């Protein structure tokens, strides 16, 4: 498949998963990477067009492919795109922000956490984007790029003035990601955040934080290291082919039963009963 055909196939959502085009893109990595970078670089300036064209999907495929390629040149334009204020970046990426953005940022950052941290601290960026950037920090820990102690020190700075002290989902993300890292050093700051009503207790509550502490550091970090939601994207087809927007998803494996008070397997950091196991 020629590069032009690949790009044309990936430009719009048709309802079918473009397996062959993605396989060809991976096979033509060197040739297609400049085109993918152009797509990402132009996304911010083309945001109105992307909003208007609800079938446009080239940027989503580009994010995933560039992450699989560990393409560091994608880092700055991805951060620029997701620095756009308000809801619009979520409107044009769907569940990508909560499912994959943190992993994509981690994969393309080349170990440079500065731009990722700028997203976290950007009060005008979308609150879910900010939380996703925090997830990217955990991904770097799990992949052995950044030490736990470095992330804990950064999180401490967020608790103590790095985040504006008004509620947003970024605070839920900070407490959840701190808990996933075993938060013994941050416990006073976490307690103060709850006392100041900065955390939504339907997302994570203080008893859950204390339960994680009681389980011990080794068990907590072991669970984090086994969580695929904090791993680099290594296979774009495996990542995307199951998405509900495609007509023919692969047969899913039987789901392992999850206890109501166990960590949610989706990687959110919440108890299962407060996340995917919520009863409405």
JSON list of C-alpha atoms in Angstrom, two decimals, residues 80-273:
[
{"chain": "A", "resi": 80, "resn": "UNK", "atom": "CA", "xyz": [0.61, 22.43, 22.09]},
{"chain": "A", "resi": 81, "resn": "UNK", "atom": "CA", "xyz": [-2.60, 20.80, 20.84]},
{"chain": "A", "resi": 82, "resn": "UNK", "atom": "CA", "xyz": [-3.72, 19.68, 24.29]},
{"chain": "A", "resi": 83, "resn": "UNK", "atom": "CA", "xyz": [-2.85, 23.06, 25.79]},
{"chain": "A", "resi": 84, "resn": "UNK", "atom": "CA", "xyz": [-5.84, 24.54, 23.95]},
{"chain": "A", "resi": 85, "resn": "UNK", "atom": "CA", "xyz": [-8.22, 25.78, 26.69]},
{"chain": "A", "resi": 86, "resn": "UNK", "atom": "CA", "xyz": [-11.63, 24.38, 27.37]},
{"chain": "A", "resi": 87, "resn": "UNK", "atom": "CA", "xyz": [-13.50, 21.32, 26.16]},
{"chain": "A", "resi": 88, "resn": "UNK", "atom": "CA", "xyz": [-12.57, 21.37, 22.49]},
{"chain": "A", "resi": 89, "resn": "UNK", "atom": "CA", "xyz": [-9.64, 18.93, 22.65]},
{"chain": "A", "resi": 90, "resn": "UNK", "atom": "CA", "xyz": [-11.94, 16.37, 24.27]},
{"chain": "A", "resi": 91, "resn": "UNK", "atom": "CA", "xyz": [-14.61, 17.06, 21.67]},
{"chain": "A", "resi": 92, "resn": "UNK", "atom": "CA", "xyz": [-12.27, 16.10, 18.84]},
{"chain": "A", "resi": 93, "resn": "UNK", "atom": "CA", "xyz": [-10.50, 13.16, 20.50]},
{"chain": "A", "resi": 94, "resn": "UNK", "atom": "CA", "xyz": [-13.28, 11.37, 22.39]},
{"chain": "A", "resi": 95, "resn": "UNK", "atom": "CA", "xyz": [-11.99, 8.92, 24.99]},
{"chain": "A", "resi": 96, "resn": "UNK", "atom": "CA", "xyz": [-8.41, 9.28, 23.79]},
{"chain": "A", "resi": 97, "resn": "UNK", "atom": "CA", "xyz": [-7.57, 11.74, 26.57]},
{"chain": "A", "resi": 98, "resn": "UNK", "atom": "CA", "xyz": [-8.61, 9.47, 29.42]},
{"chain": "A", "resi": 99, "resn": "UNK", "atom": "CA", "xyz": [-7.53, 6.21, 27.76]},
{"chain": "A", "resi": 100, "resn": "UNK", "atom": "CA", "xyz": [-4.27, 6.98, 25.98]},
{"chain": "A", "resi": 101, "resn": "UNK", "atom": "CA", "xyz": [-2.97, 10.55, 26.23]},
{"chain": "A", "resi": 102, "resn": "UNK", "atom": "CA", "xyz": [-0.73, 9.98, 29.23]},
{"chain": "A", "resi": 103, "resn": "UNK", "atom": "CA", "xyz": [0.88, 6.96, 27.59]},
{"chain": "A", "resi": 104, "resn": "UNK", "atom": "CA", "xyz": [1.38, 8.84, 24.33]},
{"chain": "A", "resi": 105, "resn": "UNK", "atom": "CA", "xyz": [3.04, 11.76, 26.11]},
{"chain": "A", "resi": 106, "resn": "UNK", "atom": "CA", "xyz": [5.32, 9.39, 28.00]},
{"chain": "A", "resi": 107, "resn": "UNK", "atom": "CA", "xyz": [6.24, 7.50, 24.83]},
{"chain": "A", "resi": 108, "resn": "UNK", "atom": "CA", "xyz": [7.28, 10.57, 22.83]},
{"chain": "A", "resi": 109, "resn": "UNK", "atom": "CA", "xyz": [8.86, 12.68, 25.58]},
{"chain": "A", "resi": 110, "resn": "UNK", "atom": "CA", "xyz": [12.31, 11.12, 25.42]},
{"chain": "A", "resi": 111, "resn": "UNK", "atom": "CA", "xyz": [12.57, 11.40, 29.20]},
{"chain": "A", "resi": 112, "resn": "UNK", "atom": "CA", "xyz": [11.96, 15.17, 29.19]},
{"chain": "A", "resi": 113, "resn": "UNK", "atom": "CA", "xyz": [9.17, 15.66, 31.71]},
{"chain": "A", "resi": 114, "resn": "UNK", "atom": "CA", "xyz": [9.14, 19.47, 31.51]},
{"chain": "A", "resi": 115, "resn": "UNK", "atom": "CA", "xyz": [6.48, 19.93, 28.79]},
{"chain": "A", "resi": 116, "resn": "UNK", "atom": "CA", "xyz": [4.33, 17.22, 30.40]},
{"chain": "A", "resi": 117, "resn": "UNK", "atom": "CA", "xyz": [4.54, 19.04, 33.70]},
{"chain": "A", "resi": 118, "resn": "UNK", "atom": "CA", "xyz": [3.63, 22.29, 31.96]},
{"chain": "A", "resi": 119, "resn": "UNK", "atom": "CA", "xyz": [0.35, 20.65, 30.94]},
{"chain": "A", "resi": 120, "resn": "UNK", "atom": "CA", "xyz": [-0.31, 19.57, 34.51]},
{"chain": "A", "resi": 121, "resn": "UNK", "atom": "CA", "xyz": [0.27, 23.09, 35.80]},
{"chain": "A", "resi": 122, "resn": "UNK", "atom": "CA", "xyz": [-1.63, 24.87, 33.02]},
{"chain": "A", "resi": 123, "resn": "UNK", "atom": "CA", "xyz": [-4.80, 26.10, 34.71]},
{"chain": "A", "resi": 124, "resn": "UNK", "atom": "CA", "xyz": [-6.41, 26.90, 31.35]},
{"chain": "A", "resi": 125, "resn": "UNK", "atom": "CA", "xyz": [-5.87, 23.40, 29.93]},
{"chain": "A", "resi": 126, "resn": "UNK", "atom": "CA", "xyz": [-8.71, 20.93, 30.20]},
{"chain": "A", "resi": 127, "resn": "UNK", "atom": "CA", "xyz": [-8.83, 19.28, 33.63]},
{"chain": "A", "resi": 128, "resn": "UNK", "atom": "CA", "xyz": [-8.88, 15.78, 32.14]},
{"chain": "A", "resi": 129, "resn": "UNK", "atom": "CA", "xyz": [-5.85, 16.59, 30.00]},
{"chain": "A", "resi": 130, "resn": "UNK", "atom": "CA", "xyz": [-4.02, 17.70, 33.13]},
{"chain": "A", "resi": 131, "resn": "UNK", "atom": "CA", "xyz": [-4.88, 14.44, 34.89]},
{"chain": "A", "resi": 132, "resn": "UNK", "atom": "CA", "xyz": [-3.74, 12.48, 31.83]},
{"chain": "A", "resi": 133, "resn": "UNK", "atom": "CA", "xyz": [-0.37, 14.23, 31.97]},
{"chain": "A", "resi": 134, "resn": "UNK", "atom": "CA", "xyz": [-0.06, 13.03, 35.57]},
{"chain": "A", "resi": 135, "resn": "UNK", "atom": "CA", "xyz": [-0.71, 9.50, 34.31]},
{"chain": "A", "resi": 136, "resn": "UNK", "atom": "CA", "xyz": [2.13, 10.01, 31.86]},
{"chain": "A", "resi": 137, "resn": "UNK", "atom": "CA", "xyz": [4.47, 10.53, 34.81]},
{"chain": "A", "resi": 138, "resn": "UNK", "atom": "CA", "xyz": [3.43, 7.16, 36.23]},
{"chain": "A", "resi": 139, "resn": "UNK", "atom": "CA", "xyz": [4.00, 5.55, 32.85]},
{"chain": "A", "resi": 140, "resn": "UNK", "atom": "CA", "xyz": [7.56, 6.84, 32.89]},
{"chain": "A", "resi": 141, "resn": "UNK", "atom": "CA", "xyz": [8.05, 5.24, 36.32]},
{"chain": "A", "resi": 142, "resn": "UNK", "atom": "CA", "xyz": [6.63, 1.90, 35.22]},
{"chain": "A", "resi": 143, "resn": "UNK", "atom": "CA", "xyz": [8.82, 1.93, 32.10]},
{"chain": "A", "resi": 144, "resn": "UNK", "atom": "CA", "xyz": [11.91, 2.67, 34.21]},
{"chain": "A", "resi": 145, "resn": "UNK", "atom": "CA", "xyz": [12.56, 6.13, 32.77]},
{"chain": "A", "resi": 146, "resn": "UNK", "atom": "CA", "xyz": [11.93, 8.26, 35.89]},
{"chain": "A", "resi": 147, "resn": "UNK", "atom": "CA", "xyz": [12.49, 7.26, 39.52]},
{"chain": "A", "resi": 148, "resn": "UNK", "atom": "CA", "xyz": [9.58, 7.10, 41.92]},
{"chain": "A", "resi": 149, "resn": "UNK", "atom": "CA", "xyz": [11.30, 9.55, 44.25]},
{"chain": "A", "resi": 150, "resn": "UNK", "atom": "CA", "xyz": [11.50, 12.16, 41.48]},
{"chain": "A", "resi": 151, "resn": "UNK", "atom": "CA", "xyz": [7.78, 11.88, 40.80]},
{"chain": "A", "resi": 152, "resn": "UNK", "atom": "CA", "xyz": [6.91, 11.98, 44.50]},
{"chain": "A", "resi": 153, "resn": "UNK", "atom": "CA", "xyz": [8.96, 15.18, 44.86]},
{"chain": "A", "resi": 154, "resn": "UNK", "atom": "CA", "xyz": [7.15, 16.73, 41.92]},
{"chain": "A", "resi": 155, "resn": "UNK", "atom": "CA", "xyz": [3.75, 15.69, 43.26]},
{"chain": "A", "resi": 156, "resn": "UNK", "atom": "CA", "xyz": [4.65, 17.21, 46.64]},
{"chain": "A", "resi": 157, "resn": "UNK", "atom": "CA", "xyz": [5.27, 20.50, 44.89]},
{"chain": "A", "resi": 158, "resn": "UNK", "atom": "CA", "xyz": [1.84, 20.29, 43.24]},
{"chain": "A", "resi": 159, "resn": "UNK", "atom": "CA", "xyz": [0.17, 19.69, 46.60]},
{"chain": "A", "resi": 160, "resn": "UNK", "atom": "CA", "xyz": [2.02, 22.63, 48.10]},
{"chain": "A", "resi": 161, "resn": "UNK", "atom": "CA", "xyz": [1.21, 25.34, 45.59]},
{"chain": "A", "resi": 162, "resn": "UNK", "atom": "CA", "xyz": [1.89, 23.90, 42.15]},
{"chain": "A", "resi": 163, "resn": "UNK", "atom": "CA", "xyz": [-1.85, 23.40, 41.57]},
{"chain": "A", "resi": 164, "resn": "UNK", "atom": "CA", "xyz": [-4.36, 26.15, 42.17]},
{"chain": "A", "resi": 165, "resn": "UNK", "atom": "CA", "xyz": [-6.31, 25.29, 45.31]},
{"chain": "A", "resi": 166, "resn": "UNK", "atom": "CA", "xyz": [-9.74, 25.11, 43.73]},
{"chain": "A", "resi": 167, "resn": "UNK", "atom": "CA", "xyz": [-11.39, 21.85, 42.81]},
{"chain": "A", "resi": 168, "resn": "UNK", "atom": "CA", "xyz": [-10.84, 20.35, 39.38]},
{"chain": "A", "resi": 169, "resn": "UNK", "atom": "CA", "xyz": [-10.39, 16.80, 38.12]},
{"chain": "A", "resi": 170, "resn": "UNK", "atom": "CA", "xyz": [-6.67, 17.51, 38.18]},
{"chain": "A", "resi": 171, "resn": "UNK", "atom": "CA", "xyz": [-6.86, 17.20, 41.99]},
{"chain": "A", "resi": 172, "resn": "UNK", "atom": "CA", "xyz": [-8.64, 13.84, 41.72]},
{"chain": "A", "resi": 173, "resn": "UNK", "atom": "CA", "xyz": [-5.90, 12.77, 39.34]},
{"chain": "A", "resi": 174, "resn": "UNK", "atom": "CA", "xyz": [-3.14, 13.96, 41.64]},
{"chain": "A", "resi": 175, "resn": "UNK", "atom": "CA", "xyz": [-4.47, 12.05, 44.64]},
{"chain": "A", "resi": 176, "resn": "UNK", "atom": "CA", "xyz": [-5.20, 8.93, 42.57]},
{"chain": "A", "resi": 177, "resn": "UNK", "atom": "CA", "xyz": [-1.76, 8.87, 40.93]},
{"chain": "A", "resi": 178, "resn": "UNK", "atom": "CA", "xyz": [-0.05, 9.59, 44.25]},
{"chain": "A", "resi": 179, "resn": "UNK", "atom": "CA", "xyz": [-1.92, 6.67, 45.79]},
{"chain": "A", "resi": 180, "resn": "UNK", "atom": "CA", "xyz": [-0.89, 4.36, 42.94]},
{"chain": "A", "resi": 181, "resn": "UNK", "atom": "CA", "xyz": [2.77, 5.22, 43.70]},
{"chain": "A", "resi": 182, "resn": "UNK", "atom": "CA", "xyz": [2.32, 4.32, 47.40]},
{"chain": "A", "resi": 183, "resn": "UNK", "atom": "CA", "xyz": [1.80, 7.70, 49.04]},
{"chain": "A", "resi": 184, "resn": "UNK", "atom": "CA", "xyz": [3.48, 7.36, 52.42]},
{"chain": "A", "resi": 185, "resn": "UNK", "atom": "CA", "xyz": [5.53, 10.58, 51.97]},
{"chain": "A", "resi": 186, "resn": "UNK", "atom": "CA", "xyz": [2.49, 12.50, 50.70]},
{"chain": "A", "resi": 187, "resn": "UNK", "atom": "CA", "xyz": [-0.11, 11.40, 53.24]},
{"chain": "A", "resi": 188, "resn": "UNK", "atom": "CA", "xyz": [-0.23, 14.73, 55.18]},
{"chain": "A", "resi": 189, "resn": "UNK", "atom": "CA", "xyz": [-0.69, 16.61, 51.90]},
{"chain": "A", "resi": 190, "resn": "UNK", "atom": "CA", "xyz": [-3.40, 14.20, 50.76]},
{"chain": "A", "resi": 191, "resn": "UNK", "atom": "CA", "xyz": [-5.25, 14.57, 54.05]},
{"chain": "A", "resi": 192, "resn": "UNK", "atom": "CA", "xyz": [-5.08, 18.35, 53.73]},
{"chain": "A", "resi": 193, "resn": "UNK", "atom": "CA", "xyz": [-6.45, 18.16, 50.19]},
{"chain": "A", "resi": 194, "resn": "UNK", "atom": "CA", "xyz": [-9.47, 16.23, 51.46]},
{"chain": "A", "resi": 195, "resn": "UNK", "atom": "CA", "xyz": [-9.89, 18.65, 54.36]},
{"chain": "A", "resi": 196, "resn": "UNK", "atom": "CA", "xyz": [-9.89, 21.56, 51.89]},
{"chain": "A", "resi": 197, "resn": "UNK", "atom": "CA", "xyz": [-12.56, 19.88, 49.70]},
{"chain": "A", "resi": 198, "resn": "UNK", "atom": "CA", "xyz": [-10.22, 19.66, 46.73]},
{"chain": "A", "resi": 199, "resn": "UNK", "atom": "CA", "xyz": [-11.01, 16.01, 45.96]},
{"chain": "A", "resi": 200, "resn": "UNK", "atom": "CA", "xyz": [-14.22, 14.38, 44.77]},
{"chain": "A", "resi": 201, "resn": "UNK", "atom": "CA", "xyz": [-14.76, 11.47, 47.16]},
{"chain": "A", "resi": 202, "resn": "UNK", "atom": "CA", "xyz": [-16.81, 9.65, 44.55]},
{"chain": "A", "resi": 203, "resn": "UNK", "atom": "CA", "xyz": [-13.56, 9.40, 42.60]},
{"chain": "A", "resi": 204, "resn": "UNK", "atom": "CA", "xyz": [-11.24, 8.47, 45.47]},
{"chain": "A", "resi": 205, "resn": "UNK", "atom": "CA", "xyz": [-11.69, 8.72, 49.23]},
{"chain": "A", "resi": 206, "resn": "UNK", "atom": "CA", "xyz": [-9.31, 8.87, 52.17]},
{"chain": "A", "resi": 207, "resn": "UNK", "atom": "CA", "xyz": [-10.16, 5.38, 53.50]},
{"chain": "A", "resi": 208, "resn": "UNK", "atom": "CA", "xyz": [-9.07, 3.98, 50.14]},
{"chain": "A", "resi": 209, "resn": "UNK", "atom": "CA", "xyz": [-5.75, 5.82, 50.36]},
{"chain": "A", "resi": 210, "resn": "UNK", "atom": "CA", "xyz": [-5.23, 4.39, 53.84]},
{"chain": "A", "resi": 211, "resn": "UNK", "atom": "CA", "xyz": [-6.17, 0.91, 52.65]},
{"chain": "A", "resi": 212, "resn": "UNK", "atom": "CA", "xyz": [-3.52, 1.10, 49.94]},
{"chain": "A", "resi": 213, "resn": "UNK", "atom": "CA", "xyz": [-0.96, 2.17, 52.55]},
{"chain": "A", "resi": 214, "resn": "UNK", "atom": "CA", "xyz": [-1.93, -0.82, 54.69]},
{"chain": "A", "resi": 215, "resn": "UNK", "atom": "CA", "xyz": [-1.32, -3.16, 51.75]},
{"chain": "A", "resi": 216, "resn": "UNK", "atom": "CA", "xyz": [2.34, -2.14, 51.68]},
{"chain": "A", "resi": 217, "resn": "UNK", "atom": "CA", "xyz": [4.70, -0.53, 49.22]},
{"chain": "A", "resi": 218, "resn": "UNK", "atom": "CA", "xyz": [5.80, -3.69, 47.42]},
{"chain": "A", "resi": 219, "resn": "UNK", "atom": "CA", "xyz": [2.26, -4.84, 46.71]},
{"chain": "A", "resi": 220, "resn": "UNK", "atom": "CA", "xyz": [1.12, -1.38, 45.59]},
{"chain": "A", "resi": 221, "resn": "UNK", "atom": "CA", "xyz": [4.02, -0.80, 43.22]},
{"chain": "A", "resi": 222, "resn": "UNK", "atom": "CA", "xyz": [3.77, -4.35, 41.94]},
{"chain": "A", "resi": 223, "resn": "UNK", "atom": "CA", "xyz": [0.14, -3.75, 41.01]},
{"chain": "A", "resi": 224, "resn": "UNK", "atom": "CA", "xyz": [1.08, -0.52, 39.27]},
{"chain": "A", "resi": 225, "resn": "UNK", "atom": "CA", "xyz": [3.82, -2.19, 37.24]},
{"chain": "A", "resi": 226, "resn": "UNK", "atom": "CA", "xyz": [1.36, -4.82, 36.01]},
{"chain": "A", "resi": 227, "resn": "UNK", "atom": "CA", "xyz": [-1.22, -2.25, 34.89]},
{"chain": "A", "resi": 228, "resn": "UNK", "atom": "CA", "xyz": [-1.22, -1.96, 31.08]},
{"chain": "A", "resi": 229, "resn": "UNK", "atom": "CA", "xyz": [-2.66, 1.56, 31.34]},
{"chain": "A", "resi": 230, "resn": "UNK", "atom": "CA", "xyz": [0.78, 2.70, 32.47]},
{"chain": "A", "resi": 231, "resn": "UNK", "atom": "CA", "xyz": [2.77, 1.07, 29.68]},
{"chain": "A", "resi": 232, "resn": "UNK", "atom": "CA", "xyz": [4.04, 2.53, 26.43]},
{"chain": "A", "resi": 233, "resn": "UNK", "atom": "CA", "xyz": [1.96, 1.92, 23.33]},
{"chain": "A", "resi": 234, "resn": "UNK", "atom": "CA", "xyz": [3.81, -0.82, 21.46]},
{"chain": "A", "resi": 235, "resn": "UNK", "atom": "CA", "xyz": [1.13, -2.11, 19.07]},
{"chain": "A", "resi": 236, "resn": "UNK", "atom": "CA", "xyz": [-1.31, 0.42, 17.64]},
{"chain": "A", "resi": 237, "resn": "UNK", "atom": "CA", "xyz": [-3.52, -2.31, 16.20]},
{"chain": "A", "resi": 238, "resn": "UNK", "atom": "CA", "xyz": [-3.91, -4.08, 19.53]},
{"chain": "A", "resi": 239, "resn": "UNK", "atom": "CA", "xyz": [-4.61, -0.71, 21.15]},
{"chain": "A", "resi": 240, "resn": "UNK", "atom": "CA", "xyz": [-7.36, 0.38, 18.77]},
{"chain": "A", "resi": 241, "resn": "UNK", "atom": "CA", "xyz": [-9.03, -2.60, 17.09]},
{"chain": "A", "resi": 242, "resn": "UNK", "atom": "CA", "xyz": [-11.39, -3.27, 20.00]},
{"chain": "A", "resi": 243, "resn": "UNK", "atom": "CA", "xyz": [-12.82, 0.28, 20.05]},
{"chain": "A", "resi": 244, "resn": "UNK", "atom": "CA", "xyz": [-16.61, 0.34, 20.05]},
{"chain": "A", "resi": 245, "resn": "UNK", "atom": "CA", "xyz": [-16.70, 2.72, 17.07]},
{"chain": "A", "resi": 246, "resn": "UNK", "atom": "CA", "xyz": [-15.55, -0.05, 14.74]},
{"chain": "A", "resi": 247, "resn": "UNK", "atom": "CA", "xyz": [-18.03, -2.52, 13.25]},
{"chain": "A", "resi": 248, "resn": "UNK", "atom": "CA", "xyz": [-16.05, -5.70, 13.77]},
{"chain": "A", "resi": 249, "resn": "UNK", "atom": "CA", "xyz": [-14.15, -5.70, 17.07]},
{"chain": "A", "resi": 250, "resn": "UNK", "atom": "CA", "xyz": [-12.29, -8.90, 17.94]},
{"chain": "A", "resi": 251, "resn": "UNK", "atom": "CA", "xyz": [-13.91, -11.35, 20.33]},
{"chain": "A", "resi": 252, "resn": "UNK", "atom": "CA", "xyz": [-13.16, -10.22, 23.85]},
{"chain": "A", "resi": 253, "resn": "UNK", "atom": "CA", "xyz": [-11.65, -12.46, 26.47]},
{"chain": "A", "resi": 254, "resn": "UNK", "atom": "CA", "xyz": [-13.81, -13.44, 29.43]},
{"chain": "A", "resi": 255, "resn": "UNK", "atom": "CA", "xyz": [-13.52, -10.81, 32.10]},
{"chain": "A", "resi": 256, "resn": "UNK", "atom": "CA", "xyz": [-11.98, -11.73, 35.42]},
{"chain": "A", "resi": 257, "resn": "UNK", "atom": "CA", "xyz": [-14.31, -10.93, 38.30]},
{"chain": "A", "resi": 258, "resn": "UNK", "atom": "CA", "xyz": [-13.21, -7.83, 40.20]},
{"chain": "A", "resi": 259, "resn": "UNK", "atom": "CA", "xyz": [-14.04, -7.21, 43.84]},
{"chain": "A", "resi": 260, "resn": "UNK", "atom": "CA", "xyz": [-16.08, -4.11, 44.60]},
{"chain": "A", "resi": 261, "resn": "UNK", "atom": "CA", "xyz": [-13.32, -2.67, 46.80]},
{"chain": "A", "resi": 262, "resn": "UNK", "atom": "CA", "xyz": [-10.45, -3.70, 44.52]},
{"chain": "A", "resi": 263, "resn": "UNK", "atom": "CA", "xyz": [-8.63, -1.23, 42.26]},
{"chain": "A", "resi": 264, "resn": "UNK", "atom": "CA", "xyz": [-10.54, -0.74, 39.02]},
{"chain": "A", "resi": 265, "resn": "UNK", "atom": "CA", "xyz": [-8.78, -2.63, 36.20]},
{"chain": "A", "resi": 266, "resn": "UNK", "atom": "CA", "xyz": [-9.26, 0.37, 33.89]},
{"chain": "A", "resi": 267, "resn": "UNK", "atom": "CA", "xyz": [-6.35, 2.06, 35.65]},
{"chain": "A", "resi": 268, "resn": "UNK", "atom": "CA", "xyz": [-8.22, 5.09, 36.98]},
{"chain": "A", "resi": 269, "resn": "UNK", "atom": "CA", "xyz": [-6.86, 4.66, 40.51]},
{"chain": "A", "resi": 270, "resn": "UNK", "atom": "CA", "xyz": [-10.37, 4.42, 41.94]},
{"chain": "A", "resi": 271, "resn": "UNK", "atom": "CA", "xyz": [-12.10, 1.53, 43.63]},
{"chain": "A", "resi": 272, "resn": "UNK", "atom": "CA", "xyz": [-13.98, -0.66, 41.16]},
{"chain": "A", "resi": 273, "resn": "UNK", "atom": "CA", "xyz": [-17.32, 0.21, 42.83]}
]
